Coordinates of C-alpha atoms in Angstrom, one line a residue:
M220 CA 170.6 -165.9 -21.4
A221 CA 171.8 -162.4 -20.6
L222 CA 170.4 -159.5 -22.7
K223 CA 172.7 -158.4 -25.4
V224 CA 172.6 -154.8 -24.1
L225 CA 174.0 -156.0 -20.8
S226 CA 176.5 -158.3 -22.4
A227 CA 177.7 -155.3 -24.5
L228 CA 178.1 -153.3 -21.3
D229 CA 180.2 -156.1 -19.7
S230 CA 182.5 -156.4 -22.7
A231 CA 182.7 -152.6 -23.6
R232 CA 186.3 -151.3 -23.8
T233 CA 187.5 -148.8 -21.3
Q234 CA 187.0 -145.3 -22.9
Y235 CA 186.8 -141.6 -22.2
Y236 CA 183.3 -141.7 -20.8
H237 CA 184.3 -144.1 -18.0
F238 CA 186.9 -141.7 -16.7
K239 CA 184.5 -138.8 -17.0
A240 CA 181.9 -140.8 -15.0
I241 CA 184.5 -141.5 -12.3
I242 CA 185.2 -137.8 -11.8
V243 CA 181.6 -136.8 -11.9
A244 CA 180.5 -139.6 -9.5
G245 CA 183.5 -139.1 -7.3
M246 CA 182.8 -135.4 -6.4
G247 CA 180.3 -136.4 -3.7
L248 CA 183.0 -138.5 -2.0
F249 CA 185.4 -135.7 -2.5
T250 CA 183.0 -133.3 -0.7
D251 CA 182.5 -135.8 2.1
A252 CA 186.2 -136.0 2.8
Y253 CA 186.8 -132.3 2.4
D254 CA 184.1 -131.5 4.9
L255 CA 185.2 -134.1 7.4
F256 CA 188.9 -133.2 7.4
C257 CA 188.5 -129.4 7.3
I258 CA 186.6 -129.5 10.6
P259 CA 189.6 -130.2 13.0
P260 CA 191.5 -127.0 12.0
I261 CA 188.2 -125.0 11.8
M262 CA 187.4 -126.1 15.3
K263 CA 190.7 -124.6 16.4
L264 CA 189.7 -121.3 14.7
L265 CA 186.2 -121.4 16.3
G266 CA 187.8 -122.0 19.7
R267 CA 190.0 -119.0 19.4
I268 CA 187.0 -116.8 18.2
Y269 CA 184.1 -118.0 20.3
Y270 CA 185.7 -119.7 23.4
K271 CA 188.1 -117.1 24.7
D272 CA 186.7 -117.8 28.1
R273 CA 187.8 -121.4 28.1
E274 CA 191.2 -122.7 29.0
N275 CA 193.4 -123.1 25.9
H276 CA 190.5 -121.6 23.9
E277 CA 189.1 -125.0 22.9
V278 CA 185.6 -125.8 21.8
S279 CA 183.6 -127.7 24.3
P280 CA 183.8 -131.5 23.7
V281 CA 180.0 -131.6 23.9
V282 CA 179.7 -129.1 21.0
T283 CA 182.4 -131.0 19.0
S284 CA 180.6 -134.3 19.5
V285 CA 177.2 -132.8 18.4
M286 CA 178.9 -131.2 15.4
V287 CA 180.4 -134.5 14.3
G288 CA 177.4 -136.6 15.2
T289 CA 174.7 -134.6 13.5
A290 CA 176.6 -134.6 10.2
L291 CA 176.9 -138.4 10.4
L292 CA 173.3 -138.8 11.4
G293 CA 172.3 -136.8 8.3
T294 CA 174.5 -139.2 6.3
V295 CA 172.6 -142.2 7.7
I296 CA 169.2 -140.6 6.7
G297 CA 170.5 -139.6 3.3
Q298 CA 171.8 -143.1 2.5
L299 CA 168.5 -144.7 3.4
V300 CA 166.2 -142.1 1.6
F301 CA 168.3 -141.6 -1.5
G302 CA 169.1 -145.3 -1.8
Y303 CA 165.4 -146.1 -1.8
L304 CA 164.6 -143.3 -4.3
G305 CA 167.4 -144.4 -6.6
D306 CA 165.6 -147.8 -7.0
R307 CA 162.1 -146.3 -6.9
I308 CA 162.3 -143.5 -9.5
G309 CA 165.8 -143.9 -11.0
R310 CA 169.4 -143.1 -10.2
R311 CA 169.7 -140.1 -12.5
R312 CA 166.5 -138.4 -11.3
V313 CA 167.7 -138.0 -7.7
Y314 CA 171.5 -137.7 -8.4
G315 CA 171.4 -134.0 -9.0
L316 CA 169.3 -133.4 -5.9
A317 CA 172.0 -135.0 -3.7
L318 CA 174.6 -132.8 -5.3
T319 CA 172.4 -129.7 -4.9
L320 CA 172.0 -130.4 -1.2
M321 CA 175.8 -130.7 -0.8
V322 CA 176.6 -127.5 -2.6
L323 CA 173.9 -125.3 -0.9
S324 CA 174.6 -126.7 2.6
S325 CA 178.4 -126.2 2.2
I326 CA 177.7 -122.5 1.3
G327 CA 175.1 -122.4 4.2
C328 CA 177.8 -123.6 6.7
G329 CA 179.8 -120.4 6.0
L330 CA 176.9 -117.9 5.7
S331 CA 175.7 -117.7 9.2
L332 CA 175.2 -114.0 9.3
S333 CA 175.7 -113.5 13.1
T334 CA 178.8 -113.4 15.3
S335 CA 176.9 -114.7 18.3
R336 CA 178.5 -118.0 19.4
T337 CA 175.1 -119.7 20.0
F338 CA 173.7 -118.7 16.6
V339 CA 176.8 -119.6 14.7
L340 CA 177.1 -123.1 16.3
L341 CA 173.4 -123.9 15.9
S342 CA 173.5 -122.8 12.2
L343 CA 176.6 -124.9 11.7
V344 CA 175.0 -127.9 13.2
F345 CA 171.9 -127.5 11.0
F346 CA 173.7 -127.0 7.8
R347 CA 176.1 -129.8 8.5
F348 CA 173.1 -132.1 9.1
V349 CA 171.7 -131.1 5.7
L350 CA 175.2 -131.6 4.2
G351 CA 175.3 -135.0 5.7
V352 CA 172.0 -135.9 4.0
G353 CA 173.3 -134.9 0.7
I354 CA 176.6 -136.7 1.1
G355 CA 174.7 -139.8 2.4
G356 CA 172.5 -139.7 -0.7
D357 CA 175.5 -139.6 -3.0
Y358 CA 177.1 -142.8 -1.6
P359 CA 174.6 -145.4 -3.0
L360 CA 173.9 -143.4 -6.1
S361 CA 177.5 -142.9 -7.1
A362 CA 178.5 -146.5 -6.4
T363 CA 175.5 -147.9 -8.2
I364 CA 175.8 -145.7 -11.2
I365 CA 179.5 -146.4 -11.8
S366 CA 179.0 -150.2 -11.2
E367 CA 176.2 -150.3 -13.8
F368 CA 178.3 -148.4 -16.4
A369 CA 181.5 -150.4 -15.9
N370 CA 182.6 -153.6 -17.7
R371 CA 183.1 -156.8 -15.7
K372 CA 186.9 -156.8 -15.9
T373 CA 187.5 -153.4 -14.5
R374 CA 184.4 -152.7 -12.5
G375 CA 186.2 -153.0 -9.1
S376 CA 188.9 -150.5 -10.2
F377 CA 186.3 -148.0 -11.4
I378 CA 184.3 -148.1 -8.2
A379 CA 187.5 -147.9 -6.2
A380 CA 188.6 -144.9 -8.3
V381 CA 185.4 -143.1 -7.4
F382 CA 185.9 -143.8 -3.7
S383 CA 189.6 -142.7 -4.0
M384 CA 188.3 -139.2 -4.6
Q385 CA 188.0 -139.1 -0.8
G386 CA 191.8 -139.1 -0.6
F387 CA 192.0 -136.1 -2.9
G388 CA 189.2 -134.4 -0.8
I389 CA 191.4 -134.7 2.3
L390 CA 194.5 -133.4 0.5
V391 CA 192.6 -130.4 -1.1
S392 CA 190.8 -129.6 2.2
S393 CA 194.2 -129.4 4.0
T394 CA 195.8 -127.5 1.2
V395 CA 192.9 -124.9 1.0
T396 CA 193.1 -124.5 4.8
M397 CA 196.8 -123.9 4.7
I398 CA 196.5 -121.4 1.9
V399 CA 193.6 -119.5 3.4
C400 CA 195.3 -119.4 6.9
A401 CA 198.6 -118.2 5.4
I402 CA 196.9 -115.4 3.4
F403 CA 194.9 -114.2 6.4
N404 CA 197.9 -114.5 8.7
R405 CA 199.9 -112.3 6.4
A406 CA 197.1 -109.9 5.8
S407 CA 196.7 -109.5 9.5
N408 CA 200.4 -108.7 9.9
Y409 CA 201.1 -111.9 11.8
P410 CA 199.1 -111.2 15.0
P411 CA 200.5 -112.3 18.4
P412 CA 199.3 -115.6 19.9
E413 CA 197.0 -113.9 22.5
H414 CA 195.2 -111.9 19.8
T415 CA 192.7 -113.3 17.3
P416 CA 191.8 -110.8 14.6
E417 CA 188.2 -110.4 13.4
S418 CA 189.3 -111.7 10.0
A419 CA 189.5 -115.2 11.5
D420 CA 185.7 -115.3 11.5
L421 CA 185.8 -114.9 7.7
A422 CA 188.6 -117.4 7.2
W423 CA 186.8 -120.5 8.5
R424 CA 183.7 -119.6 6.6
L425 CA 185.7 -119.3 3.4
I426 CA 187.3 -122.6 3.9
L427 CA 183.9 -124.3 4.2
M428 CA 182.4 -122.6 1.2
I429 CA 185.3 -123.4 -1.1
G430 CA 184.4 -127.0 -0.6
A431 CA 181.2 -126.5 -2.6
V432 CA 183.1 -125.3 -5.7
P433 CA 184.4 -128.7 -7.1
A434 CA 181.0 -130.4 -6.6
G435 CA 179.2 -127.5 -8.1
L436 CA 181.3 -127.6 -11.2
T437 CA 180.2 -131.2 -11.9
Y438 CA 176.4 -130.4 -11.7
Y439 CA 176.0 -129.9 -15.4
W440 CA 177.6 -133.2 -16.3
R441 CA 175.5 -135.0 -13.7
M442 CA 172.4 -133.6 -15.3
M443 CA 173.6 -134.7 -18.7
M444 CA 174.3 -138.3 -17.7
P445 CA 171.7 -140.7 -19.0
E446 CA 170.0 -143.3 -16.8
T447 CA 172.1 -146.4 -16.5
A448 CA 171.3 -149.0 -19.1
R449 CA 170.8 -151.7 -16.4
Y450 CA 168.2 -149.7 -14.6
T451 CA 166.5 -148.8 -17.9
A452 CA 166.5 -152.4 -19.2
L453 CA 165.9 -154.4 -16.0
V454 CA 163.8 -152.1 -13.8
E455 CA 162.0 -149.8 -16.3
R456 CA 162.1 -152.7 -18.9
N457 CA 162.8 -150.4 -21.8
V458 CA 165.6 -152.2 -23.7
I459 CA 165.4 -150.0 -26.7
Q460 CA 166.0 -146.8 -24.7
A461 CA 168.8 -148.6 -22.8
A462 CA 170.5 -149.3 -26.2
K463 CA 170.1 -145.8 -27.3
D464 CA 171.7 -144.4 -24.1
M465 CA 174.6 -146.8 -24.5
Q466 CA 175.1 -145.7 -28.1
K467 CA 175.4 -142.1 -26.9
V468 CA 178.0 -142.5 -24.2
L469 CA 179.8 -145.8 -24.8
G470 CA 180.0 -145.9 -28.6
V471 CA 178.1 -149.2 -28.8
T472 CA 176.2 -149.4 -32.1
L473 CA 172.6 -150.4 -32.3
S474 CA 173.5 -153.2 -34.7
Q475 CA 175.4 -154.9 -31.9
I476 CA 172.2 -155.2 -29.8
E477 CA 169.3 -154.9 -32.3
E478 CA 168.3 -158.6 -32.0
E479 CA 167.1 -158.5 -28.5
E480 CA 165.9 -161.6 -26.7
T481 CA 162.5 -161.5 -24.9
L482 CA 162.8 -159.8 -21.6
P483 CA 162.7 -162.3 -18.8
N484 CA 160.0 -162.0 -16.2
P485 CA 161.3 -160.1 -13.2
P486 CA 161.2 -161.9 -9.8
S487 CA 158.0 -161.2 -7.9
Y488 CA 159.5 -161.0 -4.4
S489 CA 159.8 -157.7 -2.6
L490 CA 162.4 -156.1 -0.4
F491 CA 162.7 -157.9 2.9
S492 CA 160.3 -160.6 1.9
K493 CA 161.1 -164.2 2.9
E494 CA 162.3 -164.8 -0.6
F495 CA 164.6 -161.8 -0.6
L496 CA 166.1 -162.8 2.7
R497 CA 166.6 -166.3 1.5
R498 CA 168.4 -165.1 -1.6
H499 CA 170.1 -162.0 -0.4
G500 CA 169.9 -161.8 3.4
R501 CA 173.4 -163.2 3.9
D502 CA 174.8 -160.7 1.5
L503 CA 173.0 -157.8 3.1
F504 CA 174.2 -158.9 6.5
S505 CA 177.8 -159.2 5.3
C506 CA 177.8 -155.8 3.7
A507 CA 176.1 -154.0 6.6
A508 CA 178.2 -155.7 9.3
N509 CA 181.5 -155.2 7.7
W510 CA 180.8 -151.5 6.9
F511 CA 179.6 -151.0 10.5
L512 CA 182.8 -152.6 11.9
V513 CA 185.3 -150.8 9.7
D514 CA 183.7 -147.4 10.2
I515 CA 183.9 -147.7 14.0
V516 CA 187.7 -148.1 13.6
F517 CA 188.2 -145.7 10.7
Y518 CA 186.3 -142.8 12.3
S519 CA 188.0 -143.4 15.7
S520 CA 191.2 -142.1 14.2
N521 CA 190.5 -138.8 16.1
L522 CA 191.7 -140.7 19.2
F523 CA 195.2 -140.3 17.9
Q524 CA 195.0 -136.8 16.6
S525 CA 195.6 -134.9 19.8
K526 CA 198.6 -137.2 20.5
V527 CA 200.1 -136.8 17.0
Y528 CA 199.4 -133.0 16.8
D529 CA 200.6 -132.2 20.3
N530 CA 203.9 -133.9 19.5
Y531 CA 204.5 -132.3 16.2
L532 CA 203.0 -128.9 16.6
P533 CA 205.3 -126.0 17.7
K534 CA 205.9 -126.1 21.4
H535 CA 205.7 -122.3 21.7
K536 CA 202.4 -120.5 21.5
V537 CA 201.2 -119.5 18.0
N538 CA 198.3 -117.5 16.8
A539 CA 195.0 -118.9 15.5
F540 CA 196.0 -119.0 11.8
E541 CA 199.3 -120.7 12.5
E542 CA 197.7 -123.3 14.7
A543 CA 195.1 -124.2 12.1
F544 CA 197.8 -124.2 9.4
Q545 CA 199.9 -126.7 11.4
Y546 CA 196.9 -129.0 11.9
A547 CA 196.1 -128.9 8.2
K548 CA 199.8 -129.5 7.3
I549 CA 199.9 -132.7 9.4
Q550 CA 196.7 -133.9 7.8
A551 CA 198.1 -133.3 4.3
I552 CA 201.3 -135.2 5.1
I553 CA 199.3 -138.2 6.4
A554 CA 197.0 -138.1 3.4
A555 CA 199.9 -138.0 0.9
C556 CA 202.0 -140.7 2.7
S557 CA 199.4 -143.3 3.7
T558 CA 195.8 -142.5 2.8
I559 CA 196.1 -141.8 -0.9
P560 CA 198.6 -144.6 -1.6
G561 CA 196.1 -147.0 0.1
Y562 CA 193.4 -145.9 -2.3
F563 CA 195.8 -146.3 -5.3
A564 CA 196.8 -149.8 -4.2
T565 CA 193.2 -150.9 -4.1
V566 CA 192.5 -149.4 -7.6
Y567 CA 195.4 -151.4 -8.9
F568 CA 194.9 -154.7 -7.1
I569 CA 191.1 -155.0 -6.6
D570 CA 190.4 -156.8 -10.0
R571 CA 193.6 -158.8 -9.7
I572 CA 193.4 -160.4 -6.2
G573 CA 189.7 -159.8 -5.4
R574 CA 187.6 -158.0 -2.8
V575 CA 187.5 -160.7 -0.1
K576 CA 191.3 -161.1 0.1
I577 CA 191.9 -157.4 0.2
Q578 CA 189.2 -156.9 2.9
I579 CA 190.6 -159.7 5.1
M580 CA 194.2 -158.5 4.6
G581 CA 193.2 -154.9 5.5
F582 CA 191.4 -155.9 8.7
F583 CA 194.3 -158.1 9.7
F584 CA 197.0 -155.4 9.4
M585 CA 194.7 -152.7 11.0
A586 CA 194.3 -155.1 13.9
L587 CA 198.1 -155.6 14.2
A588 CA 198.8 -151.8 14.1
L589 CA 196.1 -151.1 16.7
F590 CA 197.4 -153.9 19.1
A591 CA 200.9 -152.6 18.6
I592 CA 199.8 -149.1 19.6
G593 CA 197.3 -150.1 22.2
I594 CA 198.8 -152.8 24.4
P595 CA 202.0 -150.9 25.3
Y596 CA 200.3 -147.5 25.1
D597 CA 200.4 -146.5 28.8
K598 CA 203.9 -147.8 29.3
Y599 CA 205.5 -146.6 26.1
W600 CA 203.6 -144.6 23.5
G601 CA 201.8 -142.4 26.0
S602 CA 205.1 -140.5 26.7
N603 CA 207.1 -141.4 23.6
T604 CA 205.3 -140.5 20.4
N605 CA 208.2 -141.1 18.0
A606 CA 208.6 -142.1 14.4
G607 CA 207.5 -145.6 15.2
F608 CA 204.2 -144.3 16.5
M609 CA 203.7 -142.3 13.3
V610 CA 204.4 -145.4 11.1
L611 CA 201.8 -147.5 12.9
Y612 CA 199.4 -144.6 12.8
G613 CA 199.9 -144.3 9.1
L614 CA 199.5 -148.0 8.5
T615 CA 196.0 -148.0 10.0
F616 CA 195.1 -145.5 7.3
F617 CA 196.9 -147.3 4.5
F618 CA 195.4 -150.7 5.3
S619 CA 191.9 -149.3 5.9
N620 CA 191.9 -147.8 2.4
F621 CA 193.8 -150.7 0.9
G622 CA 191.3 -152.9 2.6
P623 CA 187.8 -152.7 4.1
N624 CA 187.2 -148.9 3.9
T625 CA 187.2 -149.2 0.1
T626 CA 185.9 -152.8 -0.4
T627 CA 182.8 -152.2 1.8
F628 CA 181.9 -149.4 -0.6
I629 CA 182.4 -151.6 -3.7
V630 CA 180.8 -154.9 -2.8
P631 CA 177.2 -153.7 -2.0
A632 CA 177.1 -152.2 -5.5
E633 CA 177.8 -155.6 -7.1
L634 CA 175.8 -158.2 -5.2
F635 CA 172.1 -157.2 -5.4
P636 CA 169.5 -157.2 -8.2
A637 CA 169.2 -153.9 -10.1
R638 CA 165.8 -153.1 -8.5
F639 CA 167.3 -153.4 -5.0
R640 CA 170.9 -152.4 -5.6
S641 CA 170.8 -148.7 -4.6
T642 CA 168.6 -149.4 -1.6
C643 CA 170.8 -152.2 -0.3
H644 CA 173.9 -150.1 -0.8
G645 CA 172.2 -147.4 1.2
I646 CA 171.2 -149.7 4.0
S647 CA 174.8 -151.1 4.2
G648 CA 176.2 -147.6 4.2
A649 CA 173.8 -146.4 6.9
F650 CA 175.0 -149.1 9.2
G651 CA 178.5 -148.0 8.4
K652 CA 177.7 -144.4 9.5
I653 CA 176.1 -145.7 12.7
G654 CA 179.5 -147.3 13.3
A655 CA 181.1 -144.0 12.5
I656 CA 179.1 -142.2 15.2
I657 CA 180.2 -144.9 17.7
G658 CA 183.9 -144.5 16.6
S659 CA 184.1 -140.7 16.3
V660 CA 181.9 -139.8 19.3
G661 CA 181.7 -142.9 21.6
F662 CA 185.3 -143.9 21.6
L663 CA 186.4 -140.2 21.8
W664 CA 184.7 -140.0 25.2
A665 CA 185.6 -143.6 26.2
S666 CA 189.3 -143.1 25.7
H667 CA 189.8 -140.8 28.6
N668 CA 190.7 -142.5 31.9
K669 CA 190.1 -139.5 34.0
K670 CA 188.0 -136.3 33.9
E671 CA 189.8 -133.7 31.9
N672 CA 189.1 -130.8 29.5
G673 CA 185.3 -131.4 29.8
Y674 CA 185.5 -135.1 29.2
T675 CA 184.1 -137.6 31.7
E676 CA 186.1 -140.6 32.9
G677 CA 186.1 -143.5 30.5
I678 CA 187.9 -146.8 30.0
G679 CA 191.2 -145.3 28.9
M680 CA 193.3 -145.3 25.7
T681 CA 194.7 -148.8 26.1
A682 CA 191.4 -150.5 26.5
S683 CA 189.9 -148.4 23.6
L684 CA 192.6 -149.3 21.2
V685 CA 192.6 -153.0 22.1
I686 CA 188.8 -153.1 21.6
L687 CA 189.2 -151.5 18.2
G688 CA 191.8 -154.2 17.3
V689 CA 189.3 -156.8 18.4
I690 CA 186.7 -155.2 16.1
C691 CA 189.1 -155.6 13.2
V692 CA 189.5 -159.3 14.0
L693 CA 185.7 -159.6 14.1
G694 CA 185.7 -158.0 10.7
M695 CA 188.0 -160.7 9.4
I696 CA 185.7 -163.4 10.7
V697 CA 182.6 -161.8 9.2
T698 CA 184.3 -161.4 5.8
Y699 CA 185.6 -164.9 5.7
F700 CA 182.4 -166.6 6.6
F701 CA 179.8 -164.4 4.9
T702 CA 181.3 -162.3 2.1
R703 CA 181.1 -163.6 -1.5
E704 CA 183.8 -162.8 -4.1
T705 CA 182.5 -160.7 -7.0
K706 CA 185.7 -160.3 -9.1
G707 CA 185.4 -161.0 -12.8
R708 CA 181.7 -161.7 -12.8
S709 CA 178.9 -159.6 -14.3
L710 CA 176.3 -158.0 -12.0
E711 CA 173.7 -160.4 -13.3
E712 CA 175.8 -163.4 -12.4
N713 CA 176.3 -162.0 -8.9
E714 CA 172.5 -161.5 -8.4
N715 CA 171.4 -164.7 -10.0
E716 CA 173.3 -167.0 -7.7
D717 CA 172.0 -170.6 -7.4
E718 CA 169.6 -171.1 -4.6
T719 CA 172.3 -172.9 -2.6
T720 CA 173.9 -169.5 -2.0
G721 CA 170.8 -168.4 -0.1
V722 CA 171.3 -170.9 2.7
C723 CA 170.9 -169.8 6.3
I724 CA 173.8 -168.5 8.4
L725 CA 174.1 -171.8 10.3
R726 CA 174.9 -173.7 7.1
C727 CA 177.5 -171.0 6.2
F728 CA 179.5 -172.1 9.3
R729 CA 179.3 -175.7 8.4
N730 CA 181.0 -175.0 5.0
P731 CA 182.6 -171.5 5.4
C732 CA 184.8 -171.6 2.3
I733 CA 182.0 -172.1 -0.2
F734 CA 181.7 -168.4 -1.1
P735 CA 185.1 -166.9 -0.9
Q736 CA 186.6 -169.8 -2.9
A737 CA 183.8 -170.1 -5.4
S738 CA 185.1 -169.9 -9.0
N739 CA 183.3 -168.3 -11.9
N740 CA 182.5 -171.8 -13.2
Q741 CA 180.5 -172.6 -10.1
V742 CA 178.1 -169.7 -10.6
G743 CA 174.6 -170.8 -11.5
H744 CA 171.7 -168.9 -13.0
A745 CA 168.3 -168.6 -11.6

């Protein structure tokens, strides 16, 4: 029988603290998106300031790749390290540390006190790596904390709402960039295109440092959050303290949970033991593989950027501030029209139609959009970037967020036992960010079919887009055969699946529908 303190959590009504926790937990995802999407316009400013000797004043593609890759590598390390620490010493104890790293490194990105190109770029790479570690640490902790505070009926919506803060991070990043560039442009008396004023060196630093403000404002509330009741009760095995913490934040009275049953003995198996792999190996494979696949596609969106921006930017030459402003404006439009609606759709539907169906649907429509762009690319889209192209481009963002980009963040926070939950989420996310490196760096180089602008010859745009579409189809297959539905079930039901759910991969193929179609009544208890 489930502990009363956990049953009370699952049945607790939605209240103010839940929404406060969503905002506090979501600030890490907000900072992640802010940092990622302020970089394209900032790279334009850096090119105008430090690469005046290059054609079109563009940053070397090698430098751009290193800048993106090191931040994502830091995220991989952060997810693994903080995921482990979240299970080892507690979610709350390391939650503030991840936020501190994000705030300080965001400020550090803008405080390189030299105007030397080499020094500035090296310091940016270093601080973006540290920022990546902090952002990576925030992923498993935020997902785990909000999943352990939420009730069973709205848990998916709460975790999706935390993840949707990425959409607002994109929008705010673009808005801040536009405001800063407009102010500096006016203050510099609208300099001519061939002249980049010294104030541009301050503008990009300011944009980066402003990203630390929203995260810093939530530091106090993070420190005031109690440890999650599930961690306290199931890992630290202190049910009384868990009850007291619940009483403080969720309005649950001690009388509701004062007659506690005897704590069950915890399972004796360790992480990656044969017993763990038998019980949870399939789930870990599913979470890691799907996150890896979707991030290859999601982070490859920069393949389209030059095509989209070149078509919609002014044809005449503009100064550095105006160029960065236009890049940010297009990002804001895409975020408002496709990215944020995708997040909102997931928040609304996730607890109505389930994780598995949304994930398969998202992969399916992403594949259709990529095939529609990729197959006729050389013959049609390459010279005709019209409204149809923009619709397909927007659909890839909409269905990635109303689909696997969000669900792969949710499911790992629901499937694993409390003492492994943060670690397994971190492992899954780390595989995702490895996929992100492949998508954002590997496919960026592979998409060129000839040597140009510092890029080597690759397989070309058509082949790259078709491969990305195939990756989406592979994601559908992995989801269908290996991903279990978690809608409407408590975390304890998800982790205490009957031993038949720990069967080997070969058996999964013999009866592929057993997990996606399993109803709540078919769930057994260990």
